[in-house]
């Protein structure tokens, strides 16, 4: 029992029923589940927008799914969902609304925060972004010397980098190929160096992306970028043509020296990791154009509406969230792999890492009580087929249970040559083969029947029973990207709601920031830092010696 008299999550009848069900299922086998129900493949699937989601290869029965939905009902996931969509301040530790869904609301929608409809502001900023993006793309917006802008460098970190950088990669085939678009995030000076070393400052636009405009990495890189520009262009007035800001903090933007007329605003009810469809997407919009950007927002909206209105039985984010809970809380799975079979999705899992792990990497509940159940998983993965030749061995034959999402597309992108398009079937043959091998494995009898000598049989046996979700879409378009991202956003929401944690704060990143500020003078000046532990003190001394200080 909590201090406030509420039953702890893991003492609720719904949780206990799931634990008992898990015990009763024992070593349930996917081979048996499919043998018992030949229609399972189609029956355990959903269609949402352009996405076909197959969840048949999961260690679940109808009873499991029912019990999971009962847990969602008992934890009032849909109640919290409705509160989020209404603009209530469900991010309680920061006293903020959570309204990334308003970023893709239609013009005529009404969504109020503190009694104010935020939708007109959202569209005013989108229109301002579109106007600016068109001017850069057409050459009407020039640099200080009158030269056309040919390079766009986004400087930001976390949500102000991962989202636009990921989406730029995903939608590369929709980008204006005459523009060079790069993303700088790391405070390691090498990042900025490599991004600008071959660029002409007179043709380069810096997009400084920071919700708070106080993030040390971004402010430091932006300052260095300004020096790089001014070293070449020599006049302070050049900054106004070569720097724009994306932020919620006009005061800090002005303090930095960027004219707030060149600032694209967003709001405190947009979390950093939920922000790339806000002004934070400006570099992306310049690259793909406003129309494609709006198509992407339409895609988000399809899944928002689905999540908001679909019944529990066919609600895809609810289902995916609950499946994660089934493995994390009732099978002790520690991680979750996301394995896209698309080169263009090379940064997708890295993006999801922040979305999921910064949201649900929490160990106290909304009321501040320690949780005694597992929360967010470690999210990892890279595109197939590359991963197959690296770490899939461990997923197939290692000792860990690793549920995985496979994301694939029926058609290759238009831009590829016919010969390269033909490779797509080979890519997808691997995609389907992997989920099949993971689910059904290969028994010792099957291995023996191939004439394998007995001593090698254990080595060549695949246990199978590794659960996967398959997400298949017709092709990779801006809308499909929006649908995929919204699907994961709401999946993460569902899990946080069940675990009763605040998925929208990120206090866990603060301590490191404070300590870095304290340690820096010890590195640069050898300053004595009060209270520094013995290990760090010795490391600082070693660093200074190696650095020649
Ligand atoms: O430190 C973590 C974090 O606050 C993330 O949540 C955020 O996306 C990132 O830093 C960047 O923050 P900002 O956009 O304010 O620079």
Coordinates of C-alpha atoms and ligand atoms in Angstrom, one line a residue:
X1 CA 0.0 0.0 0.0
X2 CA 1.2 3.5 -0.8
X3 CA 1.3 6.2 1.9
X4 CA -1.7 7.8 0.1
X5 CA -3.7 4.6 0.6
X6 CA -3.5 3.4 -3.0
X7 CA -2.6 -0.2 -3.8
X8 CA 0.9 -0.6 -5.2
X9 CA 0.9 -1.6 -8.8
X10 CA 2.5 -5.0 -8.2
X11 CA -0.1 -5.8 -5.5
X12 CA -3.2 -5.0 -7.7
X13 CA -5.3 -8.0 -8.6
X14 CA -4.6 -7.4 -12.3
X15 CA -0.8 -7.6 -11.8
X16 CA -1.2 -10.7 -9.6
X17 CA -3.4 -12.3 -12.2
X18 CA -0.7 -11.7 -14.8
X19 CA 2.0 -13.2 -12.6
X20 CA -0.2 -16.3 -12.1
X21 CA -0.9 -16.5 -15.8
X22 CA 2.8 -16.3 -16.6
X23 CA 3.4 -19.2 -14.2
X24 CA 0.6 -21.3 -15.7
X25 CA 1.8 -20.7 -19.3
X26 CA 5.3 -22.0 -18.2
X27 CA 7.5 -22.6 -21.2
X28 CA 4.9 -21.8 -23.8
X29 CA 6.2 -22.5 -27.3
X30 CA 5.5 -20.4 -30.4
X31 CA 5.5 -23.6 -32.5
X32 CA 2.7 -24.9 -30.4
X33 CA 0.7 -21.7 -30.5
X34 CA 0.8 -21.7 -34.3
X35 CA 0.1 -25.4 -34.6
X36 CA -3.0 -24.9 -32.4
X37 CA -4.3 -21.9 -34.4
X38 CA -3.4 -21.9 -38.1
X39 CA -5.1 -18.5 -38.5
X40 CA -2.9 -16.9 -35.8
X41 CA -0.8 -14.9 -38.3
X42 CA -3.6 -12.8 -39.7
X43 CA -5.7 -12.8 -36.5
X44 CA -2.9 -11.3 -34.4
X45 CA -2.4 -8.3 -36.6
X46 CA -3.5 -4.7 -36.9
X47 CA -3.7 -2.0 -39.5
X48 CA -3.1 1.6 -38.5
X49 CA -2.9 4.1 -41.3
X50 CA -0.2 2.6 -43.7
X51 CA 1.2 0.3 -41.0
X52 CA 0.6 -3.4 -40.9
X53 CA 1.5 -4.6 -37.4
X54 CA 1.9 -8.3 -36.9
X55 CA 2.1 -9.4 -33.3
X56 CA 1.5 -13.1 -33.8
X57 CA 5.1 -14.1 -32.9
X58 CA 4.7 -13.1 -29.3
X59 CA 4.5 -15.4 -26.3
X60 CA 0.9 -14.6 -25.7
X61 CA -2.6 -16.1 -25.9
X62 CA -6.0 -14.4 -26.0
X63 CA -6.0 -14.7 -22.2
X64 CA -2.6 -12.9 -21.9
X65 CA -3.9 -10.0 -24.0
X66 CA -7.1 -9.8 -22.0
X67 CA -5.2 -9.7 -18.7
X68 CA -2.8 -7.1 -20.1
X69 CA -5.8 -4.9 -21.2
X70 CA -7.3 -5.3 -17.7
X71 CA -4.0 -4.0 -16.2
X72 CA -4.2 -1.0 -18.6
X73 CA -7.8 -0.4 -17.5
X74 CA -6.9 -0.7 -13.8
X75 CA -4.1 1.8 -14.2
X76 CA -6.4 4.1 -16.2
X77 CA -4.1 4.4 -19.2
X78 CA -6.9 5.9 -21.3
X79 CA -7.8 8.3 -18.6
X80 CA -4.3 9.7 -18.6
X81 CA -4.3 9.7 -22.4
X82 CA -7.4 11.8 -22.5
X83 CA -5.9 14.2 -19.9
X84 CA -2.8 14.5 -22.1
X85 CA -4.8 15.3 -25.3
X86 CA -6.9 17.8 -23.3
X87 CA -3.8 19.7 -22.3
X88 CA -3.9 18.9 -18.6
X89 CA -0.6 19.3 -16.7
X90 CA 0.2 15.6 -16.5
X91 CA 4.0 16.3 -16.3
X92 CA 3.5 17.0 -12.6
X93 CA 7.1 17.3 -11.5
X94 CA 7.6 20.2 -14.0
X95 CA 4.0 21.4 -13.7
X96 CA 3.6 21.3 -17.5
X97 CA 1.1 20.1 -20.1
X98 CA 2.3 17.4 -22.5
X99 CA 1.0 18.5 -25.9
X100 CA 3.2 17.3 -28.7
X101 CA -0.1 16.1 -30.2
X102 CA -1.1 19.8 -30.6
X103 CA 2.0 20.2 -33.0
X104 CA 0.1 18.2 -35.6
X105 CA -3.4 19.3 -34.8
X106 CA -5.5 20.7 -37.8
X107 CA -5.8 24.5 -38.0
X108 CA -9.4 24.4 -36.7
X109 CA -8.7 22.3 -33.6
X110 CA -9.1 23.9 -30.2
X111 CA -6.6 22.7 -27.6
X112 CA -6.3 24.9 -24.5
X113 CA -3.5 25.3 -22.0
X114 CA -4.3 27.6 -19.1
X115 CA -7.5 28.7 -21.0
X116 CA -5.6 29.7 -24.2
X117 CA -6.1 27.9 -27.5
X118 CA -2.5 26.9 -28.6
X119 CA -3.4 25.7 -32.1
X120 CA -3.3 29.2 -33.8
X121 CA 0.2 29.7 -32.4
X122 CA 1.3 26.3 -33.7
X123 CA 0.2 27.1 -37.2
X124 CA 1.6 30.6 -37.1
X125 CA 5.0 29.1 -36.4
X126 CA 4.6 26.4 -39.1
X127 CA 3.7 29.2 -41.6
X128 CA 6.7 31.3 -40.6
X129 CA 8.9 28.2 -40.9
X130 CA 7.4 27.4 -44.3
X131 CA 8.0 31.0 -45.5
X132 CA 11.6 30.9 -44.3
X133 CA 12.3 27.4 -45.7
X134 CA 10.9 28.5 -49.1
X135 CA 13.1 31.6 -49.1
X136 CA 16.2 29.6 -48.4
X137 CA 15.3 26.9 -50.9
X138 CA 14.6 29.4 -53.6
X139 CA 17.7 31.4 -53.0
X140 CA 15.7 34.5 -52.0
X141 CA 17.3 34.4 -48.5
X142 CA 21.0 35.0 -49.1
X143 CA 24.0 35.2 -46.8
X144 CA 25.6 38.5 -45.7
X145 CA 27.6 38.8 -48.9
X146 CA 24.6 38.1 -51.2
X147 CA 25.6 34.5 -51.9
X148 CA 23.0 31.8 -52.0
X149 CA 22.7 29.6 -48.9
X150 CA 24.0 26.1 -49.9
X151 CA 24.8 24.7 -46.4
X152 CA 22.6 24.3 -43.4
X153 CA 24.2 23.3 -40.1
X154 CA 21.9 22.4 -37.2
X155 CA 23.5 22.9 -33.8
X156 CA 21.6 21.2 -31.0
X157 CA 21.8 18.1 -28.7
X158 CA 19.4 15.5 -27.4
X159 CA 15.9 16.2 -28.7
X160 CA 17.2 19.3 -30.5
X161 CA 19.5 17.0 -32.6
X162 CA 18.3 13.4 -32.6
X163 CA 14.9 14.0 -34.1
X164 CA 15.8 16.3 -37.0
X165 CA 19.0 14.4 -37.7
X166 CA 17.1 11.1 -37.8
X167 CA 14.3 12.4 -39.9
X168 CA 16.7 14.0 -42.4
X169 CA 18.4 10.6 -42.9
X170 CA 15.0 8.8 -43.2
X171 CA 13.8 11.3 -45.8
X172 CA 17.0 11.8 -47.6
X173 CA 15.5 10.8 -50.9
X174 CA 13.0 13.7 -50.5
X175 CA 15.6 16.3 -49.8
X176 CA 16.9 19.0 -52.1
X177 CA 20.2 17.4 -53.1
X178 CA 21.8 20.7 -53.9
X179 CA 21.8 21.6 -50.2
X180 CA 24.3 20.3 -47.7
X181 CA 22.6 19.7 -44.4
X182 CA 24.7 18.7 -41.3
X183 CA 24.0 18.2 -37.6
X184 CA 26.4 19.1 -34.9
X185 CA 25.7 18.0 -31.3
X186 CA 28.8 17.0 -29.4
X187 CA 30.8 19.5 -27.4
X188 CA 33.8 17.6 -28.7
X189 CA 35.2 20.3 -31.0
X190 CA 35.8 17.6 -33.6
X191 CA 32.1 17.5 -34.4
X192 CA 31.9 21.1 -35.5
X193 CA 35.3 21.0 -37.2
X194 CA 34.2 18.1 -39.4
X195 CA 30.9 19.7 -40.1
X196 CA 32.2 23.0 -41.4
X197 CA 35.8 22.3 -42.6
X198 CA 34.8 22.1 -46.2
X199 CA 32.1 24.7 -46.2
X200 CA 32.1 28.3 -47.4
X201 CA 31.0 30.5 -44.5
X202 CA 29.3 33.0 -46.9
X203 CA 27.0 30.1 -48.0
X204 CA 26.3 28.6 -44.6
X205 CA 23.3 29.0 -42.4
X206 CA 23.5 27.9 -38.7
X207 CA 20.3 26.8 -37.1
X208 CA 20.7 26.9 -33.4
X209 CA 18.2 24.5 -31.8
X210 CA 17.7 24.5 -28.1
X211 CA 14.5 24.5 -26.2
X212 CA 16.1 26.2 -23.1
X213 CA 19.0 27.9 -24.9
X214 CA 21.1 27.3 -21.9
X215 CA 22.4 23.8 -22.8
X216 CA 26.2 24.1 -22.5
X217 CA 27.1 22.0 -25.5
X218 CA 24.8 23.9 -27.9
X219 CA 25.8 27.4 -26.6
X220 CA 29.5 26.5 -26.8
X221 CA 29.2 25.1 -30.3
X222 CA 27.1 28.0 -31.4
X223 CA 29.7 30.5 -30.0
X224 CA 32.4 28.7 -31.9
X225 CA 30.3 28.6 -35.1
X226 CA 29.8 32.4 -34.8
X227 CA 33.6 32.9 -34.5
X228 CA 34.2 30.7 -37.5
X229 CA 31.7 32.8 -39.5
X230 CA 33.0 36.1 -38.3
X231 CA 36.7 35.1 -38.9
X232 CA 35.7 34.9 -42.6
X233 CA 33.0 37.6 -42.9
X234 CA 34.5 40.1 -40.4
X235 CA 31.3 42.0 -39.8
X236 CA 29.0 41.4 -36.8
X237 CA 26.0 42.2 -39.0
X238 CA 26.6 38.9 -40.8
X239 CA 25.2 37.0 -37.8
X240 CA 21.7 38.1 -38.6
X241 CA 21.8 36.5 -42.1
X242 CA 23.6 33.3 -41.0
X243 CA 22.1 32.4 -37.6
X244 CA 18.5 31.5 -36.7
X245 CA 17.3 30.1 -33.4
X246 CA 14.7 27.5 -32.5
X247 CA 13.8 27.9 -28.9
X248 CA 11.2 28.6 -26.2
X249 CA 13.5 31.2 -24.6
X250 CA 13.5 34.5 -26.4
X251 CA 15.5 36.3 -23.7
X252 CA 18.5 33.9 -24.0
X253 CA 18.3 33.9 -27.8
X254 CA 18.6 37.7 -27.8
X255 CA 21.4 37.5 -25.2
X256 CA 23.3 35.2 -27.5
X257 CA 23.1 37.9 -30.2
X258 CA 20.4 36.3 -32.5
X259 CA 17.7 38.7 -33.6
X260 CA 14.4 37.3 -32.2
X261 CA 12.9 38.1 -35.6
X262 CA 15.0 35.1 -36.7
X263 CA 13.7 32.9 -33.9
X264 CA 11.2 30.2 -34.4
X265 CA 9.3 29.6 -31.3
X266 CA 7.9 26.6 -29.5
X267 CA 6.5 26.1 -26.0
X268 CA 7.2 24.5 -22.6
X269 CA 4.5 21.9 -23.2
X270 CA 6.7 20.3 -25.9
X271 CA 9.2 18.0 -24.4
X272 CA 12.7 18.0 -26.1
X273 CA 12.4 14.4 -27.2
X274 CA 8.9 15.0 -28.6
X275 CA 9.9 18.2 -30.4
X276 CA 11.1 17.5 -33.9
X277 CA 7.7 18.2 -35.4
X278 CA 7.8 21.7 -33.9
X279 CA 10.2 24.5 -34.9
X280 CA 13.0 22.1 -34.0
X281 CA 12.3 20.5 -37.4
X282 CA 13.3 23.7 -39.3
X283 CA 16.5 22.2 -40.8
X284 CA 14.5 19.2 -41.9
X285 CA 11.8 21.5 -43.4
X286 CA 14.5 23.4 -45.4
X287 CA 15.8 20.1 -46.7
X288 CA 12.5 18.4 -47.7
X289 CA 10.3 21.5 -48.2
X290 CA 7.1 22.6 -46.3
X291 CA 4.7 20.3 -48.2
X292 CA 6.6 17.2 -47.3
X293 CA 6.9 18.4 -43.7
X294 CA 3.1 18.8 -43.6
X295 CA 2.7 15.3 -45.0
X296 CA 4.8 14.1 -42.1
X297 CA 2.6 15.9 -39.6
X298 CA -0.5 14.3 -41.3
X299 CA 1.1 10.9 -40.6
X300 CA 1.6 11.8 -36.9
X301 CA -2.0 12.8 -36.8
X302 CA -3.3 9.5 -38.2
X303 CA -1.7 7.6 -35.3
X304 CA -2.7 10.3 -32.7
X305 CA -6.3 9.9 -33.8
X306 CA -6.0 6.1 -33.7
X307 CA -4.5 6.2 -30.2
X308 CA -7.2 8.6 -29.0
X309 CA -10.2 6.7 -30.4
X310 CA -9.4 3.0 -31.1
X311 CA -10.8 0.5 -28.6
X312 CA -8.3 -1.2 -26.4
X313 CA -8.6 -4.5 -28.4
X314 CA -7.3 -2.8 -31.6
X315 CA -5.3 0.1 -30.2
X316 CA -1.7 -0.4 -31.5
X317 CA 0.3 1.8 -29.1
X318 CA -1.6 0.3 -26.2
X319 CA -0.9 -3.2 -27.5
X320 CA 2.8 -2.6 -28.1
X321 CA 3.2 -0.9 -24.7
X322 CA 1.5 -3.8 -23.0
X323 CA 3.7 -6.4 -24.8
X324 CA 6.7 -4.6 -23.5
X325 CA 5.3 -4.8 -20.0
X326 CA 4.6 -8.5 -20.5
X327 CA 8.3 -9.1 -21.2
X328 CA 9.9 -6.5 -18.9
X329 CA 7.8 -7.2 -15.8
X330 CA 6.8 -10.9 -16.2
X331 CA 9.7 -12.4 -18.2
X332 CA 12.6 -10.3 -16.8
X333 CA 13.6 -9.0 -20.2
X334 CA 16.0 -6.1 -19.8
X335 CA 16.2 -4.8 -23.2
X336 CA 14.3 -4.2 -26.4
X337 CA 15.8 -4.2 -29.9
X338 CA 14.5 -2.1 -32.7
X339 CA 15.8 -3.4 -36.0
X340 CA 14.8 -1.5 -39.1
X341 CA 15.4 -3.1 -42.5
X342 CA 16.1 0.2 -44.2
X343 CA 19.4 2.0 -44.6
X344 CA 17.5 5.3 -44.3
X345 CA 16.4 4.4 -40.8
X346 CA 20.0 4.2 -39.6
X347 CA 19.4 6.8 -36.9
X348 CA 15.9 5.7 -36.0
X349 CA 16.9 3.5 -33.0
X350 CA 19.2 6.1 -31.6
X351 CA 16.3 8.5 -31.8
X352 CA 14.1 6.0 -30.0
X353 CA 16.7 5.6 -27.3
X354 CA 16.1 9.1 -26.1
X355 CA 12.4 8.9 -26.6
X356 CA 12.1 5.7 -24.5
X357 CA 15.0 5.8 -22.1
X358 CA 14.8 9.4 -21.1
X359 CA 11.0 9.1 -20.7
X360 CA 10.8 5.8 -18.8
X361 CA 14.2 5.5 -17.2
X362 CA 12.7 6.3 -13.8
X363 CA 12.7 4.6 -10.4
X364 CA 10.2 6.6 -8.4
X365 CA 6.5 6.8 -9.2
X366 CA 4.5 9.9 -9.7
X367 CA 4.1 10.4 -6.0
X368 CA 7.8 10.0 -5.4
X369 CA 7.7 6.4 -3.9
X370 CA 10.4 4.0 -5.1
X371 CA 9.0 1.6 -7.6
X372 CA 9.6 -2.1 -7.0
X373 CA 8.9 -3.2 -10.5
X374 CA 11.0 -2.8 -13.6
X375 CA 10.5 0.3 -15.7
X376 CA 11.9 1.3 -19.1
X377 CA 14.1 -1.2 -21.0
X378 CA 17.4 -0.6 -22.6
X379 CA 16.6 0.2 -26.3
X380 CA 19.1 -0.7 -28.9
X381 CA 19.6 -1.8 -32.5
X382 CA 20.9 -0.9 -35.9
X383 CA 19.6 -1.6 -39.4
X384 CA 19.4 -5.1 -40.9
X385 CA 21.0 -6.8 -42.6
X386 CA 24.2 -5.4 -41.0
X387 CA 23.1 -6.5 -37.5
X388 CA 22.7 -10.1 -38.7
X389 CA 26.5 -10.2 -39.2
X390 CA 27.3 -8.7 -35.9
X391 CA 25.1 -9.3 -32.8
X392 CA 22.1 -11.4 -34.0
X393 CA 24.0 -14.5 -32.9
X394 CA 23.3 -13.5 -29.3
X395 CA 19.6 -12.9 -30.0
X396 CA 19.3 -16.4 -31.6
X397 CA 21.5 -18.5 -29.4
X398 CA 22.5 -16.4 -26.3
X399 CA 21.0 -16.7 -22.9
X400 CA 18.9 -13.5 -22.9
X401 CA 15.4 -12.8 -23.9
X402 CA 15.4 -9.9 -26.2
X403 CA 12.0 -8.9 -27.7
X404 CA 12.5 -7.1 -31.0
X405 CA 10.6 -4.9 -33.5
X406 CA 11.3 -5.5 -37.1
X407 CA 10.4 -2.5 -39.4
X408 CA 10.4 -3.0 -43.1
X409 CA 8.9 -1.6 -46.3
X410 CA 7.3 -3.3 -49.3
X411 CA 8.9 -0.9 -51.9
X412 CA 12.3 0.6 -52.1
X413 CA 12.5 4.4 -52.5
X414 CA 11.8 5.7 -56.0
X415 CA 15.2 7.3 -56.5
X416 CA 17.1 4.0 -56.7
X417 CA 18.2 2.6 -60.0
X418 CA 16.3 -0.5 -61.2
X419 CA 19.3 -2.7 -60.4
X420 CA 19.4 -1.3 -56.8
X421 CA 15.6 -1.6 -56.5
X422 CA 16.0 -5.3 -57.4
X423 CA 18.1 -5.8 -54.2
X424 CA 15.1 -4.9 -52.1
X425 CA 13.6 -8.4 -52.3
X426 CA 16.8 -9.8 -51.0
X427 CA 16.8 -7.3 -48.1
X428 CA 13.2 -8.3 -47.3
X429 CA 13.8 -12.0 -47.7
X430 CA 16.3 -11.6 -44.8
X431 CA 13.7 -9.5 -42.9
X432 CA 11.1 -12.3 -43.0
X433 CA 13.7 -15.1 -42.6
X434 CA 15.0 -13.6 -39.3
X435 CA 11.6 -13.3 -37.6
X436 CA 10.8 -16.8 -38.7
X437 CA 14.1 -18.2 -37.4
X438 CA 13.8 -16.3 -34.2
X439 CA 10.2 -17.6 -33.5
X440 CA 10.5 -21.2 -34.6
X441 CA 14.2 -22.0 -34.4
X442 CA 15.4 -25.4 -35.5
X443 CA 15.0 -28.5 -33.3
X444 CA 17.7 -31.1 -32.6
X445 CA 15.7 -33.5 -34.7
X446 CA 15.7 -31.2 -37.7
X447 CA 19.4 -30.6 -37.3
X448 CA 20.1 -34.4 -37.1
X449 CA 17.9 -35.0 -40.2
X450 CA 20.3 -32.8 -42.1
X451 CA 23.0 -35.3 -41.4
X452 CA 24.9 -33.1 -38.9
X453 CA 27.2 -35.2 -36.6
X454 CA 25.8 -35.6 -33.1
X455 CA 28.6 -33.6 -31.4
X456 CA 27.6 -30.5 -33.5
X457 CA 23.8 -30.9 -33.0
X458 CA 23.6 -28.7 -29.8
X459 CA 25.6 -26.0 -31.5
X460 CA 23.4 -26.0 -34.6
X461 CA 20.2 -26.1 -32.7
X462 CA 18.1 -22.9 -32.5
X463 CA 15.8 -22.8 -29.5
X464 CA 13.5 -20.3 -31.2
X465 CA 10.7 -18.7 -29.1
X466 CA 12.3 -15.2 -29.5
X467 CA 9.4 -12.8 -29.7
X468 CA 9.1 -10.1 -32.4
X469 CA 6.7 -7.5 -33.7
X470 CA 6.8 -6.9 -37.4
X471 CA 5.8 -3.5 -38.7
X472 CA 5.4 -3.4 -42.4
X473 CA 4.6 -0.3 -44.5
X474 CA 4.2 0.1 -48.3
X475 CA 7.1 2.6 -48.6
X476 CA 9.1 5.1 -46.7
X477 CA 7.3 8.4 -47.1
X478 CA 7.1 11.5 -44.8
X479 CA 3.7 10.4 -43.7
X480 CA 4.9 6.9 -42.8
X481 CA 7.7 8.3 -40.8
X482 CA 5.2 10.5 -38.8
X483 CA 3.1 7.4 -38.2
X484 CA 6.0 5.4 -37.0
X485 CA 7.3 8.1 -34.6
X486 CA 3.8 8.7 -33.2
X487 CA 3.4 4.9 -32.7
X488 CA 6.5 4.8 -30.5
X489 CA 5.7 8.1 -28.7
X490 CA 2.3 6.7 -27.6
X491 CA 3.8 3.2 -26.8
X492 CA 6.2 4.9 -24.4
X493 CA 3.3 6.9 -23.0
X494 CA 1.3 3.7 -22.3
X495 CA 4.2 2.1 -20.5
X496 CA 4.8 5.1 -18.3
X497 CA 1.1 5.3 -17.5
X498 CA 1.0 1.7 -16.3
X499 CA 4.2 2.0 -14.3
X500 CA 2.8 5.2 -12.8
X501 CA 5.9 7.2 -13.5
X502 CA 6.3 10.7 -15.0
X503 CA 7.5 10.0 -18.5
X504 CA 7.9 13.7 -19.3
X505 CA 10.6 14.9 -16.9
X506 CA 14.3 14.0 -17.0
X507 CA 15.9 15.0 -13.7
X508 CA 18.4 12.1 -14.1
X509 CA 20.5 14.1 -16.5
X510 CA 21.0 17.1 -14.1
X511 CA 23.6 15.7 -11.7
X512 CA 26.1 15.1 -14.5
X513 CA 25.7 18.6 -15.8
X514 CA 26.3 20.1 -12.4
X515 CA 29.4 18.0 -11.7
X516 CA 30.8 18.7 -15.2
X517 CA 30.7 22.5 -14.4
X518 CA 32.4 21.8 -11.1
X519 CA 35.2 19.6 -12.6
X520 CA 36.0 21.8 -15.5
X521 CA 38.2 24.4 -13.6
X522 CA 40.1 21.4 -12.1
X523 CA 41.0 20.3 -15.6
X524 CA 41.8 23.8 -17.1
X525 CA 43.4 25.6 -14.1
X526 CA 44.2 22.7 -11.7
X527 CA 41.8 24.4 -9.3
X528 CA 41.1 22.5 -6.1
X529 CA 37.5 21.3 -6.2
X530 CA 35.9 20.9 -2.8
X531 CA 34.5 17.5 -2.1
X532 CA 36.0 15.7 -5.1
X533 CA 36.2 12.0 -4.5
X534 CA 39.6 10.3 -4.4
X535 CA 39.0 8.4 -7.7
X536 CA 38.0 11.5 -9.7
X537 CA 40.8 13.5 -8.1
X538 CA 43.4 10.9 -9.2
X539 CA 41.9 10.8 -12.7
X540 CA 42.0 14.6 -13.0
X541 CA 45.7 14.6 -12.0
X542 CA 46.4 11.8 -14.6
X543 CA 44.5 13.8 -17.3
X544 CA 46.4 17.0 -16.5
X545 CA 49.7 15.2 -16.7
X546 CA 48.8 13.5 -20.0
X547 CA 47.5 16.8 -21.3
X548 CA 50.9 18.3 -20.4
X549 CA 49.6 20.8 -17.9
Ligands
LIG1 O1 19.8 17.2 -20.8 C1 18.7 16.5 -21.4 C2 18.0 17.5 -22.2 O2 17.3 18.4 -21.5 C3 17.0 16.7 -23.2 O3 15.8 16.4 -22.6 C4 16.9 17.7 -24.3 O4 16.4 17.1 -25.4 C5 18.4 18.1 -24.4 O5 18.9 18.2 -23.1 C6 18.6 19.4 -25.1 O6 18.0 20.5 -24.5 P1 17.8 21.9 -25.2 O7 16.9 21.7 -26.4 O8 17.1 22.8 -24.1 O9 19.1 22.4 -25.6

